[in-house]
mmCIF file of C-alpha atoms in Angstrom:
data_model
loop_
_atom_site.group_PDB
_atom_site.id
_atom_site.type_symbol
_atom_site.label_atom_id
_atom_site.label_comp_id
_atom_site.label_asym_id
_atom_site.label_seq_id
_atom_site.Cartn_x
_atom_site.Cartn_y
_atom_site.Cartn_z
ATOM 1 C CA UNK G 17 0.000 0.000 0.000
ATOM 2 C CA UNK G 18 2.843 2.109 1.150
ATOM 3 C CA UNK G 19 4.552 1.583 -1.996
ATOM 4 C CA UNK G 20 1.696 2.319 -4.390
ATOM 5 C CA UNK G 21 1.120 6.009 -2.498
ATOM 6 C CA UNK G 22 5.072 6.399 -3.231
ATOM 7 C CA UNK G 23 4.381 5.663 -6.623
ATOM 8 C CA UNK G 24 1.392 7.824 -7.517
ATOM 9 C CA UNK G 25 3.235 11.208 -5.136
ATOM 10 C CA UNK G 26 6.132 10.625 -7.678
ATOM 11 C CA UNK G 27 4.021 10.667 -10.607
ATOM 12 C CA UNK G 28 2.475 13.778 -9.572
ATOM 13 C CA UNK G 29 5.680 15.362 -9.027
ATOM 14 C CA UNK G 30 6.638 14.704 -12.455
ATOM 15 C CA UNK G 31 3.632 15.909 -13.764
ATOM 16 C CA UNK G 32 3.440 19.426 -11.960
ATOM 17 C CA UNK G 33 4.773 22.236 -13.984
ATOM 18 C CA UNK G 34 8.186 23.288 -13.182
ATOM 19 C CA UNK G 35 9.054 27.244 -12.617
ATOM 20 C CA UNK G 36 12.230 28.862 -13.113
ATOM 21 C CA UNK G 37 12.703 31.261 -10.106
ATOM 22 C CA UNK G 38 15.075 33.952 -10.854
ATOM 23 C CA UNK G 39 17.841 35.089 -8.550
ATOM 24 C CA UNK G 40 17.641 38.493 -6.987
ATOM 25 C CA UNK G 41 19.431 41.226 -9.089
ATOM 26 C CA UNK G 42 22.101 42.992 -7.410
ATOM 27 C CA UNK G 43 21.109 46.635 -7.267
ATOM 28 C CA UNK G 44 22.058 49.160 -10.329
ATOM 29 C CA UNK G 45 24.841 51.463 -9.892
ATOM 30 C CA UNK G 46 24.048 54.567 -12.186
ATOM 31 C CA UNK G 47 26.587 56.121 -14.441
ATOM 32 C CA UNK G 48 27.060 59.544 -14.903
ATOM 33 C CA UNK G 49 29.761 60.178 -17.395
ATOM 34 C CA UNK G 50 30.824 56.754 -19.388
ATOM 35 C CA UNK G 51 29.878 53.013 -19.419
ATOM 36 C CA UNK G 52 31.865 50.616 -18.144
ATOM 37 C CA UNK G 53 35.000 49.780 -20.384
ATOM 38 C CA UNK G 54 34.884 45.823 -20.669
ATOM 39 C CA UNK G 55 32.707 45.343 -23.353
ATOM 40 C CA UNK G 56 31.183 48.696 -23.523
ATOM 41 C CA UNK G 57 29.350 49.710 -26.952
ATOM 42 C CA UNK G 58 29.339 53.664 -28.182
ATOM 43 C CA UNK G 59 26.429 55.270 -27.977
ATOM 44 C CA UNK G 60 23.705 54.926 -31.012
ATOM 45 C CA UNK G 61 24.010 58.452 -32.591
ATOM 46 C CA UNK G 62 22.367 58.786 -35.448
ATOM 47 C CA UNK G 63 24.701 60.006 -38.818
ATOM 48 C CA UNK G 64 25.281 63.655 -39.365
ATOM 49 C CA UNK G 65 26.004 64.645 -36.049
ATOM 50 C CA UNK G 66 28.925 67.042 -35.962
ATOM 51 C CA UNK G 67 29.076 67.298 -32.467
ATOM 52 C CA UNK G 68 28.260 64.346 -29.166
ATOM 53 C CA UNK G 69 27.841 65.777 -25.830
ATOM 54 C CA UNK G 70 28.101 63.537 -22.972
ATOM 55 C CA UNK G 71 27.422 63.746 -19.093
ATOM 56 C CA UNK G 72 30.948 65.710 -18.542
ATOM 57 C CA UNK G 73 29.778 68.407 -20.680
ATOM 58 C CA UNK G 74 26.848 69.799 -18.042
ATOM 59 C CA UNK G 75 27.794 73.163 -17.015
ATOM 60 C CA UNK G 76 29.158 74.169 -20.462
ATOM 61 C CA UNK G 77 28.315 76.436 -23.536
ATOM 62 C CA UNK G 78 28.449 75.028 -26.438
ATOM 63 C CA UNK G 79 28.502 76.908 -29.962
ATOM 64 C CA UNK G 80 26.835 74.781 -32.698
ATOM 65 C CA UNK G 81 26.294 76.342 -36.793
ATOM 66 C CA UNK G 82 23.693 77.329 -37.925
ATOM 67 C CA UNK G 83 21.939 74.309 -39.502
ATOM 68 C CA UNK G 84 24.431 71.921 -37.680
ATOM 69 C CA UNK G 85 23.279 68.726 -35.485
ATOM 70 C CA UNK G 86 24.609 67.695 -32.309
ATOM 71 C CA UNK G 87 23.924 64.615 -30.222
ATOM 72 C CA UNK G 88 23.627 64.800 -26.091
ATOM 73 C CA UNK G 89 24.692 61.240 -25.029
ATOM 74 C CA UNK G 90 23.464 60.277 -21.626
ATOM 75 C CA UNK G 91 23.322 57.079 -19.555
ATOM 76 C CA UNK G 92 20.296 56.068 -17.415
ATOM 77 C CA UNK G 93 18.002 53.106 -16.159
ATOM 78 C CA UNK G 94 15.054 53.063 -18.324
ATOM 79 C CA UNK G 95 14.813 49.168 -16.564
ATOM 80 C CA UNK G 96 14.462 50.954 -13.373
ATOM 81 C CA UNK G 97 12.087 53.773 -14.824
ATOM 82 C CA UNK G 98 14.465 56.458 -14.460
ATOM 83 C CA UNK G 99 14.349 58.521 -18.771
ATOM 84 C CA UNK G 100 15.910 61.141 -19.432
ATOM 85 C CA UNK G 101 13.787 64.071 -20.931
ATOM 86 C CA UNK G 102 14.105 68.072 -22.076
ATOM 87 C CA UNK G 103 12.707 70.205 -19.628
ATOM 88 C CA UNK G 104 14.031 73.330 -21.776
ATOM 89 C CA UNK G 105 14.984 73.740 -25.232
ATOM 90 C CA UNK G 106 15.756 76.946 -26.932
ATOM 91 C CA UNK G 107 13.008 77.973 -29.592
ATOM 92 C CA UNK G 108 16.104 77.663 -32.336
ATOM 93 C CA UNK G 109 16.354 74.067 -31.793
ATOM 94 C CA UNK G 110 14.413 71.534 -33.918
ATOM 95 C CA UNK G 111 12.924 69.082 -31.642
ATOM 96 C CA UNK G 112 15.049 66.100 -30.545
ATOM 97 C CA UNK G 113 15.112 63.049 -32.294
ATOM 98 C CA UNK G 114 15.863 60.469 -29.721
ATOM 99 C CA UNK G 115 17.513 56.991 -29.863
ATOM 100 C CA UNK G 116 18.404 54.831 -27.022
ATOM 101 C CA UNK G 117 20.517 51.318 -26.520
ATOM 102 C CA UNK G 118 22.702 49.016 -24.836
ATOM 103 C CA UNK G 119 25.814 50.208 -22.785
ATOM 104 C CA UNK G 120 27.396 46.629 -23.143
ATOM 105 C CA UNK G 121 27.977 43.487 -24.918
ATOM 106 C CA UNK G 122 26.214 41.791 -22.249
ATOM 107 C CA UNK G 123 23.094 43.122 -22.194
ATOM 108 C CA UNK G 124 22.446 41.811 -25.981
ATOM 109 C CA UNK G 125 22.708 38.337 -24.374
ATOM 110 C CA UNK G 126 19.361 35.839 -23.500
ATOM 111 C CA UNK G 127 18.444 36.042 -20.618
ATOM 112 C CA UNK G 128 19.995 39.759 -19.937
ATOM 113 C CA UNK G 129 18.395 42.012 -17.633
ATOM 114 C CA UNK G 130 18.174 45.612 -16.341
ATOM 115 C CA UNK G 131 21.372 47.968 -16.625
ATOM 116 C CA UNK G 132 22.144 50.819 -17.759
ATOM 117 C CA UNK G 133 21.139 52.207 -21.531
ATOM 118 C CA UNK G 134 22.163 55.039 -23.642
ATOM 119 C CA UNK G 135 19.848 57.653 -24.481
ATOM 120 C CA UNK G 136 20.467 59.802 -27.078
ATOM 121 C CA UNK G 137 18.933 63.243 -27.794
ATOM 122 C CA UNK G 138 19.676 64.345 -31.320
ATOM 123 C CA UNK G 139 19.259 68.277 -32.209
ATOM 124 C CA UNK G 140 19.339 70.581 -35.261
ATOM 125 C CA UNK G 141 20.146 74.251 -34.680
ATOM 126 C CA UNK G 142 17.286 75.966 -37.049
ATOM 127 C CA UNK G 143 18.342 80.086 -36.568
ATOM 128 C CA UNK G 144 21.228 81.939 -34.775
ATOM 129 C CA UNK G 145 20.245 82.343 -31.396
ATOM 130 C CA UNK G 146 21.237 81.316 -27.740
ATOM 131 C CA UNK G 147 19.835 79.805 -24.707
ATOM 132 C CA UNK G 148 19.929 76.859 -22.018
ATOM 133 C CA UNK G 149 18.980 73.179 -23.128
ATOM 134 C CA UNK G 150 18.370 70.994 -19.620
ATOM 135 C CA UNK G 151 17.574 67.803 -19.713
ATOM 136 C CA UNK G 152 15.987 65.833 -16.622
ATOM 137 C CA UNK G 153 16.434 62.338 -15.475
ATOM 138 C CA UNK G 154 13.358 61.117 -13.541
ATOM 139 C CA UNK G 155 10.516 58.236 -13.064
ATOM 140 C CA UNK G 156 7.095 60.070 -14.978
ATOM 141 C CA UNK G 157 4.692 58.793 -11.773
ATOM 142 C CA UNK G 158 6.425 60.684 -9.909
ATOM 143 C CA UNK G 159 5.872 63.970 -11.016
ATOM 144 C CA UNK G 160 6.137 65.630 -7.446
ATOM 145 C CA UNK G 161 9.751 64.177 -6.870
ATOM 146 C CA UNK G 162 13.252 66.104 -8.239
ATOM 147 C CA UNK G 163 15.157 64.624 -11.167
ATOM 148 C CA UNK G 164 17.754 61.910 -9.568
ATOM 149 C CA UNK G 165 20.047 64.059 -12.658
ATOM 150 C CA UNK G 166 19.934 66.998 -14.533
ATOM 151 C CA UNK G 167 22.209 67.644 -17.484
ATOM 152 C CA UNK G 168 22.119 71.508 -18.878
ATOM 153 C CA UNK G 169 24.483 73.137 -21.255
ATOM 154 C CA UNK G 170 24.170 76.590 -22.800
ATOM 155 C CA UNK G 171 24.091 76.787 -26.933
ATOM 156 C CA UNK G 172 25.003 79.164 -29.050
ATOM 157 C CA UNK G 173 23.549 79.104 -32.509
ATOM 158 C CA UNK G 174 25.765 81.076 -35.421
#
């Protein structure tokens, strides 16, 4: 008797659907200037771009042609639901054309999850003019919180 209820709890157990239980994800360390050098992959700027800024260039002025395009490179979590966004953009800018991908190798892998990403904000300088361009990094529920980043630079336009 004992045997047969052995038999029958096995067959159950073979029969019950298995689940994969994924290990806990160590927490993300943001980036604020560059991705991590083993295995890190440029930023996805789109062609044309004359000029990239990155994370080291907040603070600065920046003078960009008339008619010329320039690229702000910046990494953040989109995985966590931190995006990057303008806040303020001169009226002489075109509105950004945005791009985002992988920091690393890694994350191209099955099976990869979280990390860091590159977002890319692509501009065109339309007129001569100057004024600040900030960008904000922040989660969009939470409207009432301040941006975990900000990024602004001042353009020049001639």
């Amino acid at each position: 008797m004992y045997r047969t209820l052995i038999v029958a709890a096995l067959a159950l157990a073979a029969c019950a659907p298995k689940t994969d239980i994924a290990p806990v994800a160590a927490p993300v360390v943001e980036q604020k200037a560059t991705p991590p050098m083993n295995g890190s992959v440029p930023a996805p700027t789109p062609a044309g771009v004359t000029q990239r800024l990155t994370a080291a260039d907040d603070g600065r002025t920046v003078v960009v042609p008339v008619g010329g395009r320039f690229a702000v490179e910046l990494v953040g979590v989109p995985t966590a639901g931190y995006l990057w966004g303008v806040v303020t953009k001169p009226a002489f800018l075109a509105d950004a054309v945005e791009s985002s991908g992988n920091t690393t190798t890694a994350q191209s892998r099955p099976g990869f999850t979280g990390g860091n990403h590159w977002e890319v904000f692509t501009f065109q300088a339309t007129t001569a003019g100057e004024g600040k361009l900030k960008l904000e990094q922040r989660r969009p529920w939470e409207k009432d919180e301040p941006a975990s980043q900000t990024f602004t630079v001042t353009i020049q336009s001639r």
